[in-house]
PDB file of C-alpha atoms in Angstrom:
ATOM      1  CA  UNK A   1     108.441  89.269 101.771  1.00 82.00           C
ATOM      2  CA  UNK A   2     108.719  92.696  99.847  1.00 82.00           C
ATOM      3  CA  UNK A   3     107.218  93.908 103.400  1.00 85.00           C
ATOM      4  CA  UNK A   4     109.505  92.653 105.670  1.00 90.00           C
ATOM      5  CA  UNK A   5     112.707  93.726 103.475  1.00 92.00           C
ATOM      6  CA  UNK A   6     110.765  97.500 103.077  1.00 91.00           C
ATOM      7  CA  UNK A   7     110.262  96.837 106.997  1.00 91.00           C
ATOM      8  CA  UNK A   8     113.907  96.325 107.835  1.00 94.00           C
ATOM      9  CA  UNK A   9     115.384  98.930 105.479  1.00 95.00           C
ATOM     10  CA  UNK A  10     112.861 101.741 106.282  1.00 94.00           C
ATOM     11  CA  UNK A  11     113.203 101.446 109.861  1.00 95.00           C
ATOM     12  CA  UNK A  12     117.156 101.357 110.489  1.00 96.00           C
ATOM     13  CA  UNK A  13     117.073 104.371 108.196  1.00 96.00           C
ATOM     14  CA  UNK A  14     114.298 105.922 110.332  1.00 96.00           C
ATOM     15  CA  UNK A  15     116.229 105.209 113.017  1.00 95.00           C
ATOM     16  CA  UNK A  16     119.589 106.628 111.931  1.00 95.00           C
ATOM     17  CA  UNK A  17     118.188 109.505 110.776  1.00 95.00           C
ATOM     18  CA  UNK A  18     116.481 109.969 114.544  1.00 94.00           C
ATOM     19  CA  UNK A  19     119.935 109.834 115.898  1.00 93.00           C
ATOM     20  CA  UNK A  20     121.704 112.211 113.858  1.00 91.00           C
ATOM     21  CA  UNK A  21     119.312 114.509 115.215  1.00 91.00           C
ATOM     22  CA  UNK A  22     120.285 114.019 119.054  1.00 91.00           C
ATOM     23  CA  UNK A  23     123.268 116.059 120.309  1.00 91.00           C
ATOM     24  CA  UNK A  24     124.869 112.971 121.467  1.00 90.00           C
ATOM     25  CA  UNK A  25     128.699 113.204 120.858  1.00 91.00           C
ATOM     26  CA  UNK A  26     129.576 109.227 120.524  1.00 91.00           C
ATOM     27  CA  UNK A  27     131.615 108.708 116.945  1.00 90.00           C
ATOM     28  CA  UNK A  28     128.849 106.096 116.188  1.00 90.00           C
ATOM     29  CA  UNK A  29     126.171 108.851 116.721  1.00 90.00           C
ATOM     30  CA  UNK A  30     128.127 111.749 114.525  1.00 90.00           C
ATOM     31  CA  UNK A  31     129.068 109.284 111.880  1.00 91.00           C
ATOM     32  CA  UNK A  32     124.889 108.982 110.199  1.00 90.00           C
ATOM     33  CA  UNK A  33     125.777 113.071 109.560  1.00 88.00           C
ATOM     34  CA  UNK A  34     127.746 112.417 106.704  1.00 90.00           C
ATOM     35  CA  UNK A  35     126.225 109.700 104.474  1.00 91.00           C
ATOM     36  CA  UNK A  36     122.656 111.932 103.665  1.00 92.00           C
ATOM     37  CA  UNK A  37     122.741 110.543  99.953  1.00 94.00           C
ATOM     38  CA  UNK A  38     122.744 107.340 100.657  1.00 95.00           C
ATOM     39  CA  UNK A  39     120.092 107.493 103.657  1.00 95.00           C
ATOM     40  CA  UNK A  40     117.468 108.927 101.154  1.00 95.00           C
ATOM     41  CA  UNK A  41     118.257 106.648  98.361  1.00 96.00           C
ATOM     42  CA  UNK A  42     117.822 104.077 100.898  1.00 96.00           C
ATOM     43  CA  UNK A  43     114.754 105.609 102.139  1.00 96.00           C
ATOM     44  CA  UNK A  44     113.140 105.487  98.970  1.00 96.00           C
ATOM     45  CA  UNK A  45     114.161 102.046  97.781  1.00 95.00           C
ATOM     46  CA  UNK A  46     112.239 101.478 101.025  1.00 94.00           C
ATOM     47  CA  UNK A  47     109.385 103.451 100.111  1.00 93.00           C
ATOM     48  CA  UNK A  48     109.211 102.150  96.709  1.00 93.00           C
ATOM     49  CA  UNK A  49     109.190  98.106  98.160  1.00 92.00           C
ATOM     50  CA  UNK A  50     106.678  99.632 101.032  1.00 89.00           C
ATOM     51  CA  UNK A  51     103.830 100.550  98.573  1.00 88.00           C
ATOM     52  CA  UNK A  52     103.773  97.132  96.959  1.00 87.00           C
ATOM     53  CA  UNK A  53     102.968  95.243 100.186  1.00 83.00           C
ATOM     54  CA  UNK A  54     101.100  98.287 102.279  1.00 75.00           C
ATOM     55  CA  UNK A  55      97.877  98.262 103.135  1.00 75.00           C
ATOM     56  CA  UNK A  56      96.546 101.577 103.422  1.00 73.00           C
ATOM     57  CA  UNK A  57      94.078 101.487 105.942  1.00 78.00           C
ATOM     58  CA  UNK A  58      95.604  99.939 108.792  1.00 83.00           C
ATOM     59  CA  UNK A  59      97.283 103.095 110.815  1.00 87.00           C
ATOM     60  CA  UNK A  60     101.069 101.546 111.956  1.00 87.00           C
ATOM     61  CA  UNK A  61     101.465 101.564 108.330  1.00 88.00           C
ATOM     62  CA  UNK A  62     100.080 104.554 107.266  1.00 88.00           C
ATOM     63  CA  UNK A  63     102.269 106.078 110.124  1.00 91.00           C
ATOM     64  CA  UNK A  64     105.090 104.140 108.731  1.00 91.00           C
ATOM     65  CA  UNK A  65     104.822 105.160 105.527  1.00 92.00           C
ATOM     66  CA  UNK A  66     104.346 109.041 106.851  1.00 93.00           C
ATOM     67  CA  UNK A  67     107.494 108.354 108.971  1.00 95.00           C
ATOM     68  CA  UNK A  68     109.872 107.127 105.816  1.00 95.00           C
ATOM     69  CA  UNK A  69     108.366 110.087 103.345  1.00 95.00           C
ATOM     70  CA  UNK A  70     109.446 112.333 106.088  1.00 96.00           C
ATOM     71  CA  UNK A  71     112.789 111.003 106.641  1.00 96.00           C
ATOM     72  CA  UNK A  72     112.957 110.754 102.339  1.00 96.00           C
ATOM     73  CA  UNK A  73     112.289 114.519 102.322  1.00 96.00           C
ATOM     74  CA  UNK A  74     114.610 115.601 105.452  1.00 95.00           C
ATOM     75  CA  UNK A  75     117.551 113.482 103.701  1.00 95.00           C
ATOM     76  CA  UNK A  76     116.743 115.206 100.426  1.00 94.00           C
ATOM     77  CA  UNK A  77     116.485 118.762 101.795  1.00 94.00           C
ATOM     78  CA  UNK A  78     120.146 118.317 103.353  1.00 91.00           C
ATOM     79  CA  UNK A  79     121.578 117.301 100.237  1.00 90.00           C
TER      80      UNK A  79
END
C-alpha cells in the first residue's frame, strides 16, 4: 500500500516538475513554477514511503527512485 501511495505522489510530482521545464505558456503549465517548496517536500515524503516498499533490484524502480532523487535535488537547488 505504502507503494502505491509513494507511486502516486512521486510520479505527479515527477511529472509537474517535467512540465515546468517545457516553454509551454498555458497558466496551468506556468503555475508548477511557483510552488518549488512544496514539490520537494512532496518529493521526499515520496521518497521516504518509496524505500519502505522498493525493491532494489528490479530496474523501473531503481529508475524510479533515480527519477524522484533527481526531481528532490532540482526542487531543492531552486529553493
Amino acid at each position: 500500500m505504502l507503494g502505491i501511495i509513494a507511486l502516486t505522489i512521486g510520479g505527479a510530482v515527477i511529472v509537474v516538475t517535467l512540465l515546468s521545464l517545457t516553454r509551454a505558456k498555458a497558466w496551468w503549465v506556468r503555475i508548477w513554477d511557483f510552488p518549488r517548496l512544496q514539490l520537494a517536500v512532496l518529493a521526499a515524503l515520496a521518497l521516504a514511503l518509496w524505500a519502505f516498499d522498493a525493491q532494489w533490484l528490479v530496474w523501473p524502480q531503481i529508475a524510479f527512485t533515480v527519477l524522484l532523487l533527481a526531481v528532490l535535488l532540482y526542487q531543492a537547488a531552486l529553493v
